[in-house]
CSV table of N, CA and C in Angstrom, one decimal:
chain,number,residue,atom,x,y,z
A,1,MET,N,79.6,116.0,115.1
A,1,MET,CA,80.4,116.5,114.5
A,1,MET,C,80.5,117.9,114.0
A,2,LEU,N,81.7,118.7,113.9
A,2,LEU,CA,81.6,119.6,113.4
A,2,LEU,C,82.1,119.2,111.5
A,3,HIS,N,81.1,119.9,111.0
A,3,HIS,CA,81.7,119.6,109.4
A,3,HIS,C,81.9,121.1,108.8
A,4,ILE,N,83.1,120.8,107.7
A,4,ILE,CA,84.1,121.7,107.0
A,4,ILE,C,83.9,121.5,105.8
A,5,SER,N,83.3,122.6,105.0
A,5,SER,CA,83.7,122.4,103.6
A,5,SER,C,83.7,123.6,102.8
A,6,ARG,N,84.5,124.3,103.4
A,6,ARG,CA,85.2,125.6,102.4
A,6,ARG,C,86.5,125.9,102.8
A,7,ARG,N,87.3,126.3,102.1
A,7,ARG,CA,88.4,126.1,102.1
A,7,ARG,C,88.5,127.8,102.0
A,8,LEU,N,89.3,128.8,102.8
A,8,LEU,CA,89.3,130.0,102.8
A,8,LEU,C,90.6,130.4,102.0
A,9,ASP,N,90.2,131.5,101.0
A,9,ASP,CA,91.2,132.2,100.1
A,9,ASP,C,92.4,132.9,101.1
A,10,ALA,N,93.2,133.8,100.6
A,10,ALA,CA,94.1,134.4,101.5
A,10,ALA,C,93.5,135.7,101.7
A,11,SER,N,92.5,136.3,101.0
A,11,SER,CA,92.0,137.4,101.6
A,11,SER,C,90.9,137.3,102.6
A,12,GLU,N,90.3,136.2,102.5
A,12,GLU,CA,89.5,136.1,103.5
A,12,GLU,C,90.5,135.5,104.7
A,13,ALA,N,91.3,134.5,104.7
A,13,ALA,CA,92.1,134.4,105.7
A,13,ALA,C,92.6,135.5,106.5
A,14,ALA,N,92.9,136.6,105.8
A,14,ALA,CA,93.5,137.4,106.3
A,14,ALA,C,92.2,138.2,107.2
A,15,ALA,N,90.9,138.2,106.9
A,15,ALA,CA,89.9,138.9,107.8
A,15,ALA,C,90.0,137.9,108.8
A,16,HIS,N,90.6,136.7,109.1
A,16,HIS,CA,90.0,135.8,110.1
A,16,HIS,C,92.0,135.6,110.7
A,17,PRO,N,92.4,136.8,111.4
A,17,PRO,CA,93.6,136.4,112.0
A,17,PRO,C,93.7,135.4,112.8
A,18,GLY,N,93.0,135.5,114.0
A,18,GLY,CA,93.2,134.7,114.8
A,18,GLY,C,92.7,133.1,114.7
A,19,ALA,N,93.3,132.0,114.2
A,19,ALA,CA,92.2,131.0,114.2
A,19,ALA,C,92.6,130.7,115.7
A,20,VAL,N,90.9,129.8,116.0
A,20,VAL,CA,90.6,129.5,117.2
A,20,VAL,C,91.3,127.9,117.7
A,21,LEU,N,90.9,127.1,116.2
A,21,LEU,CA,90.9,125.7,116.6
A,21,LEU,C,92.0,125.3,115.2
A,22,GLN,N,92.7,124.2,115.6
A,22,GLN,CA,93.5,124.0,115.1
A,22,GLN,C,93.7,122.4,114.9
A,23,LEU,N,94.0,122.0,112.9
A,23,LEU,CA,93.5,120.4,112.7
A,23,LEU,C,95.1,120.5,112.3
A,24,VAL,N,96.1,119.2,112.9
A,24,VAL,CA,96.9,118.8,112.6
A,24,VAL,C,96.8,117.5,112.2
A,25,LEU,N,97.7,117.4,111.0
A,25,LEU,CA,97.3,116.1,109.6
A,25,LEU,C,98.4,115.9,108.8
A,26,PRO,N,98.7,114.8,109.1
A,26,PRO,CA,99.6,114.4,108.0
A,26,PRO,C,99.4,114.2,106.4
A,27,PHE,N,100.3,114.6,105.4
A,27,PHE,CA,99.9,114.7,104.1
A,27,PHE,C,99.0,113.6,103.5
A,28,ASP,N,98.9,112.5,104.0
A,28,ASP,CA,98.0,111.8,103.1
A,28,ASP,C,96.8,112.1,103.6
A,29,LEU,N,96.3,112.8,104.7
A,29,LEU,CA,94.9,113.1,105.0
A,29,LEU,C,94.8,114.9,104.0
A,30,ARG,N,95.9,115.1,104.0
A,30,ARG,CA,95.8,116.6,103.6
A,30,ARG,C,95.8,116.7,102.0
A,31,SER,N,95.8,115.8,101.2
A,31,SER,CA,95.6,115.3,100.4
A,31,SER,C,94.7,114.5,99.6
A,32,ARG,N,93.4,114.4,100.5
A,32,ARG,CA,92.4,113.9,100.4
A,32,ARG,C,91.2,115.2,100.1
A,33,SER,N,90.4,114.5,99.6
A,33,SER,CA,89.2,116.1,99.7
A,33,SER,C,88.0,115.6,100.8
A,34,ARG,N,88.1,114.1,101.1
A,34,ARG,CA,87.0,113.8,102.4
A,34,ARG,C,87.5,113.3,103.1
A,35,PHE,N,87.5,113.4,104.6
A,35,PHE,CA,88.4,112.3,105.7
A,35,PHE,C,87.5,112.8,106.8
A,36,ARG,N,87.7,112.1,107.8
A,36,ARG,CA,87.3,112.5,109.6
A,36,ARG,C,88.2,112.8,109.9
A,37,ALA,N,88.7,113.5,110.8
A,37,ALA,CA,89.7,113.9,111.7
A,37,ALA,C,89.2,114.3,113.2
A,38,HIS,N,90.2,114.7,114.0
A,38,HIS,CA,90.0,115.1,115.5
A,38,HIS,C,90.9,116.6,115.6
A,39,LEU,N,90.0,117.8,115.9
A,39,LEU,CA,90.6,118.7,116.4
A,39,LEU,C,91.5,118.5,117.3
A,40,VAL,N,92.4,119.5,117.6
A,40,VAL,CA,93.8,119.4,118.5
A,40,VAL,C,92.6,119.1,120.1
A,41,GLY,N,91.6,120.0,120.3
A,41,GLY,CA,91.4,119.5,121.7
A,41,GLY,C,90.3,118.6,121.5
A,42,GLY,N,89.9,117.8,120.5
A,42,GLY,CA,89.8,116.5,120.6
A,42,GLY,C,88.1,116.3,119.6
A,43,GLU,N,87.5,117.5,119.4
A,43,GLU,CA,86.7,117.5,118.6
A,43,GLU,C,86.6,117.0,117.5
A,44,GLU,N,85.4,116.1,117.1
A,44,GLU,CA,85.3,115.7,115.9
A,44,GLU,C,85.3,116.0,114.2
A,45,VAL,N,85.9,116.1,113.4
A,45,VAL,CA,85.4,117.4,112.2
A,45,VAL,C,85.3,116.4,110.9
A,46,GLY,N,84.0,116.3,110.2
A,46,GLY,CA,84.0,115.7,108.7
A,46,GLY,C,84.3,116.8,107.9
A,47,VAL,N,85.6,116.6,106.9
A,47,VAL,CA,85.8,117.6,106.1
A,47,VAL,C,85.6,116.9,104.5
A,48,VAL,N,84.9,117.7,103.9
A,48,VAL,CA,84.2,117.7,102.6
A,48,VAL,C,84.7,118.8,101.6
A,49,LEU,N,85.8,118.8,100.6
A,49,LEU,CA,86.4,119.9,100.0
A,49,LEU,C,86.2,119.6,98.5
A,50,ALA,N,86.8,120.6,97.6
A,50,ALA,CA,86.1,120.1,96.3
A,50,ALA,C,87.9,119.4,95.9
A,51,ARG,N,87.3,118.1,94.8
A,51,ARG,CA,88.6,117.5,94.4
A,51,ARG,C,89.7,118.3,93.9
A,52,GLY,N,91.0,117.7,94.4
A,52,GLY,CA,91.9,118.0,93.7
A,52,GLY,C,92.9,119.2,94.3
A,53,GLN,N,92.3,119.4,95.8
A,53,GLN,CA,93.0,120.5,96.6
A,53,GLN,C,94.1,119.6,97.3
A,54,ILE,N,95.3,120.3,97.8
A,54,ILE,CA,96.3,119.8,99.0
A,54,ILE,C,96.3,120.8,99.9
A,55,LEU,N,95.8,120.5,101.3
A,55,LEU,CA,95.9,121.4,102.4
A,55,LEU,C,97.1,121.3,102.7
A,56,ARG,N,97.7,122.6,102.8
A,56,ARG,CA,99.3,123.2,103.3
A,56,ARG,C,99.0,123.6,104.8
A,57,GLY,N,100.3,123.5,105.4
A,57,GLY,CA,100.5,124.0,107.0
A,57,GLY,C,100.4,125.3,106.4
A,58,GLY,N,99.2,126.1,107.5
A,58,GLY,CA,98.9,127.5,107.5
A,58,GLY,C,97.3,127.6,106.7
A,59,ASP,N,97.0,126.9,106.2
A,59,ASP,CA,96.0,127.0,105.2
A,59,ASP,C,94.7,127.2,106.4
A,60,ARG,N,93.7,127.8,106.2
A,60,ARG,CA,92.5,128.1,106.9
A,60,ARG,C,91.1,127.5,106.5
A,61,LEU,N,90.3,127.2,107.1
A,61,LEU,CA,89.2,126.4,106.6
A,61,LEU,C,87.9,127.0,107.5
A,62,LEU,N,86.6,127.1,106.6
A,62,LEU,CA,85.7,127.4,107.8
A,62,LEU,C,84.7,126.7,107.5
A,63,ALA,N,84.2,126.7,109.3
A,63,ALA,CA,83.4,125.0,109.7
A,63,ALA,C,82.0,125.8,109.0
A,64,ASP,N,81.1,124.9,109.0
A,64,ASP,CA,79.7,125.2,108.8
A,64,ASP,C,79.1,126.3,110.1
A,65,ASP,N,79.5,125.9,111.2
A,65,ASP,CA,79.3,127.2,112.2
A,65,ASP,C,80.0,128.3,112.4
A,66,GLY,N,81.0,128.6,111.2
A,66,GLY,CA,81.7,129.7,111.2
A,66,GLY,C,82.8,129.9,111.8
A,67,ARG,N,83.2,128.9,112.7
A,67,ARG,CA,84.5,128.8,113.4
A,67,ARG,C,85.7,128.7,111.7
A,68,VAL,N,86.8,129.4,112.3
A,68,VAL,CA,88.0,129.1,111.5
A,68,VAL,C,88.8,127.8,112.2
A,69,ILE,N,89.3,127.2,111.5
A,69,ILE,CA,90.1,126.0,111.8
A,69,ILE,C,91.3,126.3,110.6
A,70,GLU,N,92.7,126.5,111.3
A,70,GLU,CA,93.8,126.1,110.4
A,70,GLU,C,94.6,124.8,110.8
A,71,ILE,N,95.1,124.5,109.4
A,71,ILE,CA,95.9,123.0,109.3
A,71,ILE,C,97.4,123.6,109.7
A,72,ALA,N,97.8,122.4,110.2
A,72,ALA,CA,98.9,122.1,110.7
A,72,ALA,C,99.7,121.0,110.1
A,73,SER,N,100.7,120.8,109.5
A,73,SER,CA,101.5,119.8,109.0
A,73,SER,C,101.7,119.0,110.6
A,74,ALA,N,101.9,117.6,110.4
A,74,ALA,CA,102.0,116.6,111.5
A,74,ALA,C,103.4,116.2,111.0
A,75,PRO,N,104.0,115.9,112.1
A,75,PRO,CA,105.5,115.2,111.7
A,75,PRO,C,105.0,113.8,111.6
A,76,GLU,N,105.7,113.0,110.5
A,76,GLU,CA,105.8,111.8,109.9
A,76,GLU,C,106.8,111.4,109.8
A,77,SER,N,106.8,109.9,109.4
A,77,SER,CA,108.0,109.1,109.0
A,77,SER,C,108.9,109.6,107.6
A,78,VAL,N,109.8,110.2,107.6
A,78,VAL,CA,110.0,110.9,106.1
A,78,VAL,C,111.4,110.5,106.3
A,79,SER,N,111.9,110.7,105.0
A,79,SER,CA,113.4,110.2,104.8
A,79,SER,C,114.1,111.6,103.7
A,80,THR,N,114.6,112.1,104.9
A,80,THR,CA,115.9,113.1,104.5
A,80,THR,C,117.6,113.3,103.7
A,81,VAL,N,117.3,113.6,102.3
A,81,VAL,CA,118.6,113.4,101.8
A,81,VAL,C,118.7,114.9,102.0
A,82,ARG,N,120.4,114.8,102.3
A,82,ARG,CA,121.1,116.2,102.3
A,82,ARG,C,122.5,115.9,101.8
A,83,ALA,N,122.7,117.3,101.0
A,83,ALA,CA,124.0,117.4,100.1
A,83,ALA,C,123.9,118.7,100.0
A,84,SER,N,125.7,118.8,100.2
A,84,SER,CA,126.2,120.3,99.6
A,84,SER,C,126.5,120.2,98.1
A,85,ASP,N,126.4,119.1,97.3
A,85,ASP,CA,126.5,118.9,95.8
A,85,ASP,C,125.2,119.5,95.5
A,86,ALA,N,125.1,120.3,94.9
A,86,ALA,CA,123.6,120.2,94.1
A,86,ALA,C,123.5,119.4,93.1
A,87,ARG,N,124.8,119.1,92.2
A,87,ARG,CA,124.3,118.0,91.3
A,87,ARG,C,123.7,116.7,91.6
A,88,LEU,N,124.5,116.4,92.8
A,88,LEU,CA,124.1,114.8,93.7
A,88,LEU,C,122.6,115.2,94.2
A,89,LEU,N,122.2,116.3,94.1
A,89,LEU,CA,121.0,116.4,95.0
A,89,LEU,C,120.3,116.3,94.0
A,90,ALA,N,120.2,117.1,92.8
A,90,ALA,CA,119.5,117.2,91.6
A,90,ALA,C,119.5,115.8,91.1
A,91,ARG,N,120.5,114.7,90.8
A,91,ARG,CA,120.5,113.4,90.5
A,91,ARG,C,119.5,112.4,91.4
A,92,VAL,N,119.8,112.6,92.5
A,92,VAL,CA,118.7,112.1,93.4
A,92,VAL,C,117.4,112.3,93.1
A,93,ALA,N,116.9,113.3,93.0
A,93,ALA,CA,115.6,114.0,92.9
A,93,ALA,C,115.3,113.6,91.3
A,94,TYR,N,115.9,113.5,90.7
A,94,TYR,CA,115.5,113.2,89.1
A,94,TYR,C,115.2,111.4,89.0
A,95,HIS,N,116.1,110.5,90.2
A,95,HIS,CA,115.9,109.0,90.0
A,95,HIS,C,114.3,109.0,91.0
A,96,LEU,N,114.1,110.1,92.0
A,96,LEU,CA,112.7,109.6,92.6
A,96,LEU,C,112.0,110.1,91.9
A,97,GLY,N,112.1,111.0,90.8
A,97,GLY,CA,110.9,111.8,90.6
A,97,GLY,C,110.6,110.9,89.5
A,98,ASN,N,111.1,110.3,88.6
A,98,ASN,CA,111.0,109.4,87.7
A,98,ASN,C,110.3,108.1,88.2
A,99,ARG,N,110.4,108.1,89.5
A,99,ARG,CA,109.4,107.1,90.0
A,99,ARG,C,107.8,107.5,90.7
A,100,HIS,N,107.7,108.7,90.1
A,100,HIS,CA,106.6,109.3,90.8
A,100,HIS,C,106.7,109.6,92.4
A,101,VAL,N,107.6,109.8,92.9
A,101,VAL,CA,107.6,109.9,94.5
A,101,VAL,C,107.8,111.2,94.8
A,102,ALA,N,106.6,112.1,95.6
A,102,ALA,CA,106.7,112.7,96.1
A,102,ALA,C,107.6,113.5,96.7
A,103,LEU,N,107.8,114.7,96.4
A,103,LEU,CA,109.5,115.2,97.0
A,103,LEU,C,109.0,116.8,97.4
A,104,GLN,N,109.8,117.1,98.7
A,104,GLN,CA,109.6,118.4,99.7
A,104,GLN,C,111.0,118.6,99.2
A,105,LEU,N,110.8,119.5,98.9
A,105,LEU,CA,112.4,120.3,98.3
A,105,LEU,C,112.7,121.6,99.3
A,106,GLY,N,113.9,121.4,99.7
A,106,GLY,CA,114.8,122.9,100.8
A,106,GLY,C,116.0,123.3,100.7
A,107,ASP,N,116.8,124.2,100.4
A,107,ASP,CA,117.8,124.9,100.5
A,107,ASP,C,119.1,123.3,101.0
A,108,GLY,N,119.6,122.6,99.6
A,108,GLY,CA,120.4,121.6,100.1
A,108,GLY,C,120.0,120.3,100.5
A,109,TRP,N,118.5,120.1,100.7
A,109,TRP,CA,117.9,118.9,101.2
A,109,TRP,C,116.9,118.6,100.3
A,110,LEU,N,116.5,117.2,100.3
A,110,LEU,CA,115.1,117.0,99.6
A,110,LEU,C,114.5,115.6,100.6
A,111,ARG,N,113.3,116.2,100.7
A,111,ARG,CA,112.5,114.7,101.6
A,111,ARG,C,111.1,114.0,101.1
A,112,TYR,N,111.4,112.7,101.1
A,112,TYR,CA,110.0,112.1,100.8
A,112,TYR,C,109.5,110.9,101.7
A,113,SER,N,108.2,110.3,101.8
A,113,SER,CA,107.8,109.6,102.9
A,113,SER,C,108.7,108.0,103.0
A,114,HIS,N,108.7,107.8,104.0
A,114,HIS,CA,110.1,107.1,104.3
A,114,HIS,C,109.7,105.7,103.5
A,115,ASP,N,110.6,105.1,103.3
A,115,ASP,CA,110.5,103.8,102.2
A,115,ASP,C,111.8,103.2,102.0
A,116,HIS,N,112.2,102.1,102.7
A,116,HIS,CA,113.5,101.6,102.8
A,116,HIS,C,114.3,101.4,101.6
A,117,VAL,N,113.5,101.2,100.7
A,117,VAL,CA,114.3,100.3,99.2
A,117,VAL,C,114.8,101.5,98.7
A,118,LEU,N,113.7,102.9,98.5
A,118,LEU,CA,114.4,104.3,98.3
A,118,LEU,C,115.4,104.9,98.9
A,119,ASP,N,115.4,104.6,100.2
A,119,ASP,CA,116.5,104.9,101.0
A,119,ASP,C,117.8,104.1,100.3
A,120,GLU,N,118.1,102.9,100.4
A,120,GLU,CA,119.3,102.0,99.4
A,120,GLU,C,119.5,102.5,98.4
A,121,MET,N,118.1,103.1,97.4
A,121,MET,CA,118.4,103.6,95.9
A,121,MET,C,119.7,104.8,96.0
A,122,VAL,N,119.1,105.8,96.8
A,122,VAL,CA,119.7,106.8,97.5
A,122,VAL,C,121.0,106.7,98.3
A,123,ARG,N,121.3,105.7,98.4
A,123,ARG,CA,122.6,105.8,99.0
A,123,ARG,C,123.6,105.0,98.3
A,124,GLY,N,123.1,104.0,97.2
A,124,GLY,CA,123.5,103.7,95.9
A,124,GLY,C,123.7,104.9,94.9
A,125,LEU,N,123.3,105.9,95.1
A,125,LEU,CA,123.7,107.2,94.2
A,125,LEU,C,125.0,107.7,94.6
A,126,GLY,N,124.8,107.5,96.0
A,126,GLY,CA,126.1,108.4,96.7
A,126,GLY,C,125.8,109.1,97.8
A,127,ALA,N,124.3,109.0,97.9
A,127,ALA,CA,124.3,110.6,98.7
A,127,ALA,C,123.7,109.6,100.4
A,128,ALA,N,123.5,110.7,101.5
A,128,ALA,CA,123.3,110.2,102.6
A,128,ALA,C,121.9,110.4,102.8
A,129,VAL,N,121.4,109.2,103.3
A,129,VAL,CA,119.6,109.7,103.8
A,129,VAL,C,119.7,109.2,105.4
A,130,GLU,N,118.5,109.9,105.7
A,130,GLU,CA,118.0,109.8,107.3
A,130,GLU,C,116.7,109.4,107.4
A,131,ALA,N,116.2,109.0,108.2
A,131,ALA,CA,114.9,108.5,108.3
A,131,ALA,C,114.8,109.2,109.6
A,132,GLU,N,113.5,110.4,109.8
A,132,GLU,CA,113.9,111.0,110.9
A,132,GLU,C,111.9,111.3,110.9
A,133,GLN,N,111.2,112.2,111.8
A,133,GLN,CA,110.1,112.7,112.0
A,133,GLN,C,109.8,113.9,111.5
A,134,ALA,N,109.4,114.5,111.0
A,134,ALA,CA,109.0,115.7,110.1
A,134,ALA,C,107.9,116.0,109.5
A,135,PRO,N,107.7,117.4,109.8
A,135,PRO,CA,106.7,117.7,108.6
A,135,PRO,C,106.7,117.3,107.2
A,136,PHE,N,105.5,116.8,106.4
A,136,PHE,CA,105.6,116.7,104.9
A,136,PHE,C,105.3,117.8,104.0
A,137,GLU,N,105.9,118.6,103.6
A,137,GLU,CA,104.9,119.0,102.4
A,137,GLU,C,105.9,119.3,101.1
A,138,PRO,N,105.3,118.1,100.5
A,138,PRO,CA,105.9,117.9,99.0
A,138,PRO,C,105.5,119.3,98.0
A,139,GLU,N,106.1,119.2,97.0
A,139,GLU,CA,105.4,120.1,95.9
A,139,GLU,C,104.4,119.3,95.1
A,140,ALA,N,103.3,120.5,94.8
A,140,ALA,CA,102.1,120.0,94.0
A,140,ALA,C,102.4,119.4,92.9
A,141,GLY,N,103.5,120.1,91.9
A,141,GLY,CA,103.2,119.3,90.9
A,141,GLY,C,103.1,120.0,89.8
A,142,ALA,N,103.3,119.7,88.6
A,142,ALA,CA,102.9,120.2,87.3
A,142,ALA,C,101.5,120.0,87.0
A,143,TYR,N,100.9,118.8,87.2
A,143,TYR,CA,99.8,118.3,86.9
A,143,TYR,C,98.7,119.4,88.5
A,144,HIS,N,99.2,119.3,89.3
A,144,HIS,CA,98.0,120.0,90.5
A,144,HIS,C,98.1,121.2,89.9
A,145,ALA,N,98.9,122.2,89.4
A,145,ALA,CA,99.1,123.8,89.0
A,145,ALA,C,98.3,123.7,87.9
A,146,GLN,N,98.2,122.7,87.2
A,146,GLN,CA,97.3,123.1,85.9
A,146,GLN,C,95.9,122.2,85.7
A,147,GLY,N,95.9,122.1,87.1
A,147,GLY,CA,94.1,121.6,87.6
A,147,GLY,C,94.0,120.0,87.1
A,148,HIS,N,95.1,118.9,87.1
A,148,HIS,CA,95.0,117.7,86.4
A,148,HIS,C,95.5,117.2,87.6
A,149,ALA,N,94.5,116.9,88.9
A,149,ALA,CA,95.6,116.3,89.9
A,149,ALA,C,95.2,114.3,90.1
A,150,HIS,N,96.2,114.5,90.8
A,150,HIS,CA,96.6,112.7,90.7
A,150,HIS,C,96.7,112.8,92.3
A,151,ALA,N,96.3,111.5,92.6
A,151,ALA,CA,96.7,111.1,94.0
A,151,ALA,C,98.2,110.9,93.8
A,152,PRO,N,98.8,110.9,95.7
A,152,PRO,CA,100.6,110.9,95.4
A,152,PRO,C,100.9,109.5,94.7
A,153,ALA,N,100.4,108.8,94.7
A,153,ALA,CA,100.8,107.5,94.3
A,153,ALA,C,99.9,106.6,93.3
A,154,HIS,N,99.3,107.5,91.7
A,154,HIS,CA,98.5,107.5,90.8
A,154,HIS,C,98.9,106.1,90.0
A,155,SER,N,97.9,105.7,89.6
A,155,SER,CA,97.9,104.9,88.4
A,155,SER,C,98.3,105.3,87.3
A,156,HIS,N,98.6,104.7,86.0
A,156,HIS,CA,98.9,104.8,84.9
A,156,HIS,C,97.8,104.7,83.9
A,157,GLU,N,96.7,105.0,83.6
A,157,GLU,CA,96.0,104.3,82.6
A,157,GLU,C,95.9,105.3,81.6
A,158,HIS,N,96.7,106.9,81.4
A,158,HIS,CA,97.4,107.4,80.5
A,158,HIS,C,98.7,107.2,79.9
A,159,GLY,N,99.1,106.9,78.9
A,159,GLY,CA,100.4,106.8,78.6
A,159,GLY,C,101.3,108.0,78.8
A,160,HIS,N,102.4,107.7,79.1
A,160,HIS,CA,103.5,108.6,78.8
A,160,HIS,C,105.2,107.6,78.5
A,161,SER,N,105.9,108.4,78.4
A,161,SER,CA,107.4,108.0,78.4
A,161,SER,C,108.2,108.4,79.6
A,162,HIS,N,109.0,107.3,79.9
A,162,HIS,CA,110.0,107.8,80.7
A,162,HIS,C,111.3,108.0,80.1
A,163,GLY,N,111.8,107.9,79.1
A,163,GLY,CA,112.9,107.3,78.5
A,163,GLY,C,113.9,106.9,78.9
A,164,PRO,N,115.1,106.4,78.2
A,164,PRO,CA,116.1,105.4,78.3
A,164,PRO,C,116.5,105.4,80.0
């Protein structure tokens, strides 16, 4: 099994322009620090990275044997909300965020891991939602930017208020 324990920073990745190996992963695995998976060619890998990191499509890792592996975001079951009305899209994002749903934001759309209950809530707010297969690259969130990492569906052992 190939062992991977290092993520390359931008300058190191630039020094390795042609990744030979590719690892295609769904968001669930890209948000873990330890997991096993298989490269596109079938070789098994064991990944052990520092906690709190989220791997993004295009990131590069360095295997213990010196080979470079490029991460790709796997298509997965997602719900995509499209709206030309920015206020409606912001309202949907507010209600999903209030439920701590990881969101990917685009120009005129947002995306979350498919959930039929959330889809009904979104439709109830007046927005169109479509279930599809697509890569999922949600925002890291303020906690990750500050180094206070939570898993996508974290427990609330600390207190905070959601308001009325």
